[in-house]
Coordinates of C-alpha atoms and ligand atoms in Angstrom, one line a residue:
X1 CA -15.7 9.8 35.7
X2 CA -13.6 9.7 32.6
X3 CA -15.4 9.7 29.3
X4 CA -16.1 6.4 27.5
X5 CA -17.8 5.2 24.4
X6 CA -19.6 1.9 24.2
X7 CA -19.9 -0.7 21.5
X8 CA -22.7 -3.1 21.5
X9 CA -21.8 -6.2 19.6
X10 CA -22.8 -9.8 19.8
X11 CA -25.1 -9.2 22.8
X12 CA -22.3 -7.7 24.9
X13 CA -21.3 -4.0 25.6
X14 CA -17.7 -3.0 25.5
X15 CA -16.6 0.3 26.9
X16 CA -13.7 2.2 25.2
X17 CA -11.9 5.2 26.8
X18 CA -12.1 8.6 25.1
X19 CA -8.8 10.5 24.7
X20 CA -9.1 14.4 24.8
X21 CA -6.8 16.6 22.8
X22 CA -5.8 20.0 24.1
X23 CA -8.0 21.8 21.6
X24 CA -11.2 20.0 22.5
X25 CA -11.0 17.2 19.9
X26 CA -11.7 13.7 21.1
X27 CA -10.8 10.2 20.0
X28 CA -12.1 6.7 20.9
X29 CA -9.1 4.7 22.1
X30 CA -9.4 1.3 20.3
X31 CA -6.1 -0.2 21.5
X32 CA -8.0 -3.0 23.3
X33 CA -10.8 -3.4 20.7
X34 CA -9.6 -6.5 19.0
X35 CA -8.5 -8.4 22.1
X36 CA -11.8 -7.7 23.8
X37 CA -14.3 -7.9 20.9
X38 CA -12.4 -9.6 18.0
X39 CA -13.3 -6.6 15.9
X40 CA -11.0 -4.2 14.0
X41 CA -11.9 -0.9 12.4
X42 CA -11.9 -0.3 8.7
X43 CA -11.1 3.1 7.5
X44 CA -9.6 3.3 3.9
X45 CA -7.5 6.5 3.5
X46 CA -7.6 6.8 7.3
X47 CA -10.3 9.5 7.0
X48 CA -11.3 9.1 10.6
X49 CA -8.3 7.4 12.1
X50 CA -5.8 9.1 14.3
X51 CA -2.4 7.4 14.1
X52 CA -0.7 9.1 17.0
X53 CA -0.9 11.8 19.7
X54 CA 1.2 14.7 18.6
X55 CA 2.3 18.1 20.1
X56 CA 3.7 19.6 16.9
X57 CA 1.0 21.0 14.7
X58 CA -2.7 21.8 15.3
X59 CA -5.1 22.3 12.5
X60 CA -8.9 22.8 12.5
X61 CA -10.1 22.1 9.0
X62 CA -13.6 23.4 9.7
X63 CA -12.4 26.8 10.9
X64 CA -9.3 27.1 8.6
X65 CA -6.8 27.2 11.5
X66 CA -3.2 26.2 11.4
X67 CA -0.7 26.5 14.3
X68 CA 2.8 25.2 14.8
X69 CA 3.5 24.4 18.5
X70 CA 0.6 26.8 19.3
X71 CA 1.7 29.7 17.1
X72 CA -0.7 30.8 14.4
X73 CA 0.7 30.2 10.9
X74 CA -0.2 33.9 10.0
X75 CA 2.1 35.3 12.6
X76 CA 5.0 32.9 11.9
X77 CA 4.8 33.7 8.1
X78 CA 4.8 37.4 8.9
X79 CA 7.5 37.6 11.7
X80 CA 9.8 34.5 11.7
X81 CA 12.6 33.3 9.7
X82 CA 12.6 29.7 8.4
X83 CA 15.3 28.4 10.7
X84 CA 13.4 29.8 13.7
X85 CA 10.3 27.9 12.5
X86 CA 12.4 24.8 11.9
X87 CA 13.9 24.9 15.4
X88 CA 10.3 25.5 16.9
X89 CA 8.9 22.5 15.1
X90 CA 11.8 20.2 15.9
X91 CA 12.6 21.3 19.4
X92 CA 9.3 22.6 20.6
X93 CA 10.1 26.2 21.4
X94 CA 11.2 29.3 19.5
X95 CA 15.0 29.6 19.7
X96 CA 16.7 32.5 21.6
X97 CA 19.1 34.4 19.4
X98 CA 22.0 32.3 20.8
X99 CA 20.2 28.9 20.2
X100 CA 19.4 30.2 16.7
X101 CA 23.0 31.1 16.0
X102 CA 24.4 27.9 17.4
X103 CA 21.9 25.9 15.2
X104 CA 22.9 27.8 12.1
X105 CA 26.6 27.5 12.8
X106 CA 26.2 23.7 13.4
X107 CA 24.4 23.4 10.1
X108 CA 27.1 25.4 8.3
X109 CA 29.7 23.0 9.7
X110 CA 27.9 20.0 8.1
X111 CA 27.2 21.8 4.7
X112 CA 29.1 19.6 2.4
X113 CA 28.4 16.6 0.4
X114 CA 30.7 13.6 -0.3
X115 CA 32.1 14.1 -3.8
X116 CA 31.1 10.5 -4.7
X117 CA 27.4 11.6 -4.3
X118 CA 28.1 14.2 -6.9
X119 CA 29.0 11.5 -9.3
X120 CA 25.6 9.8 -8.7
X121 CA 23.9 13.1 -9.4
X122 CA 26.0 13.6 -12.6
X123 CA 24.9 10.2 -13.8
X124 CA 21.2 11.2 -14.0
X125 CA 20.2 12.5 -17.4
X126 CA 19.3 16.2 -17.4
X127 CA 15.7 15.2 -18.3
X128 CA 15.3 13.1 -15.1
X129 CA 12.4 14.5 -13.0
X130 CA 14.0 16.5 -10.0
X131 CA 11.8 14.8 -7.4
X132 CA 13.0 11.4 -8.5
X133 CA 16.6 12.7 -8.4
X134 CA 16.1 14.3 -5.0
X135 CA 14.6 11.2 -3.5
X136 CA 17.4 9.0 -4.8
X137 CA 20.1 11.3 -3.6
X138 CA 18.6 11.6 -0.1
X139 CA 18.4 7.8 -0.1
X140 CA 22.1 7.7 -1.2
X141 CA 23.0 10.1 1.7
X142 CA 22.1 7.1 4.0
X143 CA 24.8 5.0 2.3
X144 CA 27.3 7.8 3.0
X145 CA 26.0 8.2 6.6
X146 CA 25.3 4.7 7.7
X147 CA 25.7 5.0 11.4
X148 CA 22.4 4.5 13.1
X149 CA 21.2 7.0 15.6
X150 CA 20.8 6.2 19.2
X151 CA 17.5 8.0 19.8
X152 CA 18.2 8.1 23.6
X153 CA 21.3 10.2 22.9
X154 CA 20.3 13.9 22.6
X155 CA 23.7 14.5 21.0
X156 CA 23.4 11.8 18.3
X157 CA 19.8 12.9 17.6
X158 CA 20.9 16.6 17.3
X159 CA 23.8 15.6 15.0
X160 CA 21.5 13.7 12.7
X161 CA 19.0 16.6 12.5
X162 CA 21.8 19.1 11.8
X163 CA 23.3 16.9 9.1
X164 CA 20.1 16.6 7.1
X165 CA 19.2 20.2 7.6
X166 CA 22.6 21.0 6.1
X167 CA 22.8 18.6 3.3
X168 CA 19.2 18.7 1.8
X169 CA 19.4 22.4 0.6
X170 CA 22.7 21.5 -1.2
X171 CA 21.1 18.6 -2.9
X172 CA 18.0 20.7 -3.8
X173 CA 20.1 23.5 -5.3
X174 CA 22.3 21.0 -7.1
X175 CA 19.3 19.2 -8.6
X176 CA 18.1 22.7 -9.8
X177 CA 21.6 23.6 -11.2
X178 CA 21.9 20.3 -13.0
X179 CA 18.4 20.8 -14.5
X180 CA 19.6 24.3 -15.6
X181 CA 23.0 22.9 -17.0
X182 CA 24.9 25.1 -14.5
X183 CA 27.9 24.1 -12.4
X184 CA 27.3 22.4 -9.0
X185 CA 28.7 25.0 -6.4
X186 CA 28.5 25.5 -2.7
X187 CA 26.9 28.6 -1.2
X188 CA 28.2 31.5 0.9
X189 CA 28.0 30.4 4.5
X190 CA 28.3 33.9 5.9
X191 CA 24.5 34.3 4.8
X192 CA 21.4 33.1 6.5
X193 CA 19.9 29.7 5.8
X194 CA 17.3 30.8 3.1
X195 CA 19.5 33.5 1.8
X196 CA 22.2 31.0 1.1
X197 CA 19.8 28.6 -0.7
X198 CA 18.7 31.5 -2.9
X199 CA 22.3 32.3 -3.6
X200 CA 23.1 28.6 -4.4
X201 CA 20.2 28.4 -6.8
X202 CA 20.2 31.8 -8.5
X203 CA 23.9 32.7 -8.8
X204 CA 25.0 32.7 -12.4
X205 CA 28.6 31.6 -13.1
X206 CA 29.3 34.7 -15.3
X207 CA 27.8 37.3 -12.9
X208 CA 28.3 38.7 -9.4
X209 CA 25.4 37.5 -7.3
X210 CA 23.2 40.3 -6.0
X211 CA 20.7 39.1 -3.3
X212 CA 17.1 40.1 -4.0
X213 CA 15.2 40.6 -0.7
X214 CA 11.9 40.1 -2.5
X215 CA 13.0 36.6 -3.5
X216 CA 14.5 35.9 -0.1
X217 CA 11.3 37.0 1.7
X218 CA 9.0 35.1 -0.6
X219 CA 11.1 32.0 -0.4
X220 CA 11.1 32.2 3.4
X221 CA 7.3 32.6 3.5
X222 CA 6.7 29.7 1.2
X223 CA 9.0 27.4 3.1
X224 CA 7.5 28.4 6.4
X225 CA 3.9 27.7 5.1
X226 CA 5.0 24.3 3.9
X227 CA 7.0 23.4 7.0
X228 CA 4.5 21.0 8.6
X229 CA 0.9 19.9 8.2
X230 CA 0.5 17.1 10.8
X231 CA -0.3 13.6 9.7
X232 CA -0.4 14.1 5.8
X233 CA 0.6 11.4 3.4
X234 CA 4.3 12.1 3.3
X235 CA 4.6 12.8 7.0
X236 CA 2.7 9.6 7.8
X237 CA 5.1 7.8 5.5
X238 CA 8.1 9.2 7.3
X239 CA 6.6 8.2 10.7
X240 CA 5.8 4.7 9.5
X241 CA 9.1 4.1 7.8
X242 CA 10.9 5.4 10.9
X243 CA 8.8 3.2 13.2
X244 CA 10.7 0.3 11.8
X245 CA 13.8 2.0 13.2
X246 CA 15.0 3.0 9.7
X247 CA 17.2 6.1 10.0
X248 CA 16.2 9.7 9.5
X249 CA 17.7 10.0 6.0
X250 CA 15.9 6.9 4.8
X251 CA 12.6 7.9 6.3
X252 CA 12.9 11.4 4.8
X253 CA 13.7 9.9 1.4
X254 CA 10.5 7.9 1.7
X255 CA 8.6 11.0 2.6
X256 CA 10.0 12.7 -0.6
X257 CA 8.6 9.9 -2.7
X258 CA 5.2 10.1 -1.1
X259 CA 5.2 13.9 -1.5
X260 CA 5.7 13.6 -5.3
X261 CA 2.2 12.4 -6.2
X262 CA -0.1 14.9 -7.8
X263 CA -2.8 14.5 -5.1
X264 CA -0.2 15.6 -2.5
X265 CA 2.9 17.9 -3.1
X266 CA 2.9 17.2 -6.8
X267 CA -0.2 19.3 -7.1
X268 CA 1.9 22.6 -7.3
X269 CA 3.4 21.4 -10.6
X270 CA 0.0 20.0 -11.7
X271 CA -1.7 23.4 -11.0
X272 CA 0.6 25.4 -13.2
X273 CA 0.5 22.8 -15.9
X274 CA -3.3 22.9 -15.7
X275 CA -3.4 26.8 -15.9
X276 CA -1.0 26.7 -18.8
X277 CA -3.3 24.2 -20.6
X278 CA -6.3 26.4 -20.0
X279 CA -4.4 29.4 -21.4
X280 CA -3.3 27.4 -24.5
X281 CA -7.0 26.3 -24.9
X282 CA -8.1 29.9 -25.1
X283 CA -8.6 30.6 -21.4
X284 CA -12.1 29.0 -21.2
X285 CA -12.1 28.4 -17.4
X286 CA -15.8 27.3 -17.5
X287 CA -14.9 24.3 -19.7
X288 CA -12.4 23.1 -17.2
X289 CA -14.8 23.6 -14.3
X290 CA -17.3 21.5 -16.1
X291 CA -14.6 18.8 -16.8
X292 CA -13.8 18.8 -13.0
X293 CA -17.5 18.3 -12.2
X294 CA -18.0 15.6 -14.8
X295 CA -17.7 12.3 -12.9
X296 CA -16.9 10.4 -16.1
X297 CA -13.9 12.6 -16.6
X298 CA -10.9 11.9 -14.5
X299 CA -9.9 15.6 -14.5
X300 CA -9.7 17.3 -11.2
X301 CA -9.3 21.0 -10.4
X302 CA -5.8 20.9 -9.1
X303 CA -5.0 23.0 -6.2
X304 CA -8.6 22.7 -5.0
X305 CA -9.9 20.6 -2.1
X306 CA -8.2 19.2 0.9
X307 CA -8.7 16.1 3.1
X308 CA -8.8 18.2 6.3
X309 CA -9.7 21.8 5.3
X310 CA -13.4 22.2 4.7
X311 CA -12.9 25.9 4.7
X312 CA -10.2 28.1 3.3
X313 CA -6.8 26.7 3.6
X314 CA -5.1 29.5 5.7
X315 CA -1.9 29.0 3.8
X316 CA -3.7 29.6 0.5
X317 CA -4.9 33.0 1.8
X318 CA -1.4 34.1 2.7
X319 CA 0.1 32.7 -0.6
X320 CA -2.5 34.5 -2.7
X321 CA -1.5 37.8 -1.3
X322 CA 2.1 36.9 -1.5
X323 CA 1.7 36.0 -5.2
X324 CA 0.2 39.5 -5.9
X325 CA 3.0 41.2 -4.0
X326 CA 5.9 39.2 -5.4
X327 CA 4.7 39.5 -9.1
X328 CA 4.1 43.2 -8.5
X329 CA 7.6 43.8 -6.9
X330 CA 9.4 41.7 -9.5
X331 CA 7.5 43.4 -12.3
X332 CA 6.3 40.0 -13.6
X333 CA 3.1 39.9 -15.6
X334 CA 1.8 36.4 -15.7
X335 CA -1.6 35.7 -17.5
X336 CA -1.8 32.5 -15.7
X337 CA -2.3 34.4 -12.4
X338 CA -5.4 36.0 -13.9
X339 CA -6.7 32.5 -15.1
X340 CA -6.1 31.2 -11.5
X341 CA -8.1 34.1 -10.0
X342 CA -11.0 33.7 -12.4
X343 CA -11.0 29.9 -11.8
X344 CA -11.1 30.5 -8.1
X345 CA -13.9 33.0 -8.2
X346 CA -16.0 30.7 -10.5
X347 CA -15.4 27.7 -8.4
X348 CA -16.2 29.5 -5.1
X349 CA -19.6 30.5 -6.6
X350 CA -20.4 27.0 -8.1
X351 CA -22.7 24.7 -6.1
X352 CA -20.5 21.6 -6.9
X353 CA -17.5 23.1 -5.2
X354 CA -19.5 24.9 -2.5
X355 CA -21.5 21.8 -1.5
X356 CA -18.4 19.7 -1.3
X357 CA -16.5 22.5 0.6
X358 CA -13.7 22.6 -2.0
X359 CA -11.6 25.6 -1.5
X360 CA -8.1 26.6 -3.0
X361 CA -5.4 24.8 -1.1
X362 CA -1.7 25.8 -0.5
X363 CA -0.7 24.6 -3.9
X364 CA -3.1 26.7 -5.9
X365 CA -0.9 29.8 -5.9
X366 CA 2.5 28.6 -4.8
X367 CA 3.7 27.6 -8.3
X368 CA 2.8 30.9 -9.7
X369 CA 5.3 32.5 -7.2
X370 CA 8.0 29.9 -7.9
X371 CA 7.6 30.6 -11.6
X372 CA 8.0 34.3 -11.1
X373 CA 11.3 33.5 -9.3
X374 CA 12.5 31.6 -12.4
X375 CA 12.2 28.2 -10.9
X376 CA 11.1 25.6 -13.5
X377 CA 7.7 23.8 -13.0
X378 CA 9.3 20.4 -12.3
X379 CA 11.2 21.9 -9.4
X380 CA 8.1 23.1 -7.5
X381 CA 7.6 19.9 -5.5
X382 CA 11.3 19.9 -4.7
X383 CA 10.8 23.2 -3.1
X384 CA 7.8 21.9 -1.2
X385 CA 10.1 19.1 0.1
X386 CA 12.7 21.6 1.3
X387 CA 10.0 23.4 3.2
X388 CA 8.5 20.2 4.7
X389 CA 11.9 18.9 5.9
X390 CA 11.7 20.4 9.4
X391 CA 8.2 18.9 9.8
X392 CA 9.3 15.5 8.8
X393 CA 12.3 15.7 11.2
X394 CA 10.0 16.9 14.0
X395 CA 7.5 14.1 13.5
X396 CA 10.1 11.5 13.1
X397 CA 11.9 12.6 16.3
X398 CA 8.6 12.8 18.2
X399 CA 7.7 9.3 17.0
X400 CA 11.1 7.8 17.9
X401 CA 11.5 9.5 21.3
X402 CA 8.1 8.4 22.3
X403 CA 9.0 4.9 21.5
X404 CA 6.0 4.4 19.3
X405 CA 5.5 0.8 18.1
X406 CA 6.1 -0.3 14.5
X407 CA 3.3 0.9 12.2
X408 CA 1.4 -2.1 10.9
X409 CA -2.2 -1.7 10.0
X410 CA -4.6 -4.7 9.8
X411 CA -6.9 -5.5 6.9
X412 CA -10.2 -7.3 6.2
X413 CA -9.4 -10.1 3.8
X414 CA -12.0 -10.5 1.1
X415 CA -10.1 -12.8 -1.3
X416 CA -10.5 -16.6 -2.0
X417 CA -11.1 -19.0 0.7
X418 CA -8.7 -22.0 0.9
X419 CA -8.4 -23.8 -2.5
X420 CA -6.0 -26.4 -3.9
X421 CA -3.2 -25.8 -6.3
X422 CA -4.0 -26.5 -10.0
X423 CA -1.0 -27.6 -12.1
X424 CA -0.3 -25.4 -15.2
X425 CA -1.5 -27.9 -17.8
X426 CA -4.9 -28.2 -16.0
X427 CA -5.7 -24.5 -15.8
Ligands
CMC501 N1 -11.8 18.7 -8.3 C1 -13.1 18.2 -8.5 N2 -13.7 17.5 -7.6 C2 -13.1 17.3 -6.5 C3 -11.8 17.8 -6.2 C4 -11.1 18.5 -7.1 N3 -10.0 19.0 -7.0 N4 -11.4 17.4 -4.9 C5 -12.4 16.7 -4.4 N5 -13.4 16.6 -5.3 C6 -14.7 15.9 -5.1 C7 -14.6 14.4 -5.2 O1 -14.8 14.0 -6.6 C8 -15.7 14.0 -4.3 O2 -16.9 14.2 -4.9 P1 -18.2 13.1 -4.7 O3 -18.5 13.3 -3.2 O4 -19.2 13.6 -5.5 O5 -17.6 11.7 -5.0 C9 -15.6 15.0 -3.1 O6 -15.1 16.2 -3.7 C10 -14.7 14.5 -2.0 O7 -13.4 14.3 -2.5 P2 -12.4 13.1 -2.1 O8 -11.6 12.7 -3.2 O9 -13.3 12.0 -1.4 O10 -11.6 13.9 -0.9 P3 -10.3 13.4 -0.3 O11 -10.3 14.0 1.0 O12 -10.1 12.0 -0.4 O13 -9.2 14.1 -1.3 C11 -7.7 15.7 -2.2 C12 -8.5 15.4 -1.0 C13 -6.8 16.9 -1.9 C14 -6.8 14.5 -2.6 C15 -8.6 16.1 -3.4 O14 -9.4 17.2 -3.0 C16 -7.9 16.4 -4.7 O15 -7.6 15.5 -5.4 N6 -7.5 17.7 -4.9 C17 -6.7 18.1 -6.1 C18 -5.2 17.7 -5.8 C19 -4.6 18.7 -4.9 O16 -4.8 19.9 -5.1 N7 -3.9 18.2 -3.9 C20 -3.1 19.1 -3.0 C21 -3.6 19.0 -1.6 S1 -2.9 20.3 -0.5 C22 -1.2 20.0 -0.5 C23 -0.9 18.9 0.5 O17 -1.0 19.1 1.6 O18 -0.6 17.8 -0.1

């Protein structure tokens, strides 16, 4: 007999089916709850609510496990290139060499931006925050590519995916170059996907560009680690925007805005700003741990804690090791890395953090690596967005091809009951 859960309410019993996931996790299927019981569920922040069934990413927050399409993140970060991982997430399987090369060639074909979009970028002040600029430009891409995608057409779907995979790295590097006051140039399309991004970003107009394999490898790893993370805030945003049948570019642009917040992707910027502030303040990490524990102080230890991980974030483990290697290989000495390490050690031995299962997350060390590469702090979340792009695409594609209904939560109304209008002179 299939598993069921029962609700006893108002003298009646209602049976609800249990849905089994492939890794042993279970959910109560409440699709018929309101029509049979008049009840809805209430779960602010969706802490216990599954919004979909998905075959893309599995994570077990208690055990610190993360897998894309079944492959452990540790293996992918060690052995794969970013485009392979993007292909895996979007299309479900690792590409053959031929599939990989065709994907890359198709992306290169689409690697150009309408010159009018450049004018929009140029109209932003240099001081504009890169995430605001990236979100606006991605949204503007929609205006230059207005044709809606027939999701039943594999060809149209593929073309839309290739187009955004091609154009977002150009926008990201141009946002960076604008920030640095450098000319907006295209890359060298004989290079690999990530190698070309590095070239677009780091080539100086007055020097021959010499690729740095340390930077290429670190960038590859960071992008892979950020590539998907199931139903997080920005991904849920992409899915819900797409559920209204808004196009891929518009949905991704909304995802970029959601990612910007300091509780989500914006944490990588906030971490380094916090570490800098601690350094300026004499390096007193204990003072900042006390602030984080003080409920009357809004300060939080940025880069610590996660909605789902109640154990080490597996990405943080990889990034911490990478930070040590990259800084060592590049010969960068950054006192902020030492502050991060002491802060981590102290927090991991402090009952406040231990009791609440607060561990370093992916953002705790990523900013330190970006900094060592010469990327300014305000660009960190833009780099996160670049990494997350394949995940957003994969999730948008899954949602659209499964013909999921429009996302539209309900609410419990707790406002005034019906009352009569009072004219202004009587209020
Ligand atoms: N510093 C101090 N206390 C914290 C922190 C922190 N970073 N994170 C959580 N807590 C406390 C929180 O005050 C609460 O305490 P209490 O039970 O006494 O009220 C308890 O831990 C549970 O926290 P919560 O806010 O209910 O947990 P959440 O699941 O709603 O929030 C989070 C998760 C990531 C937003 C939160 O841990 C946080 O704000 N962390 C700092 C920001 C950050 O690093 N964000 C990046 C997340 S990883 C990248 C990504 O995927 O976006």
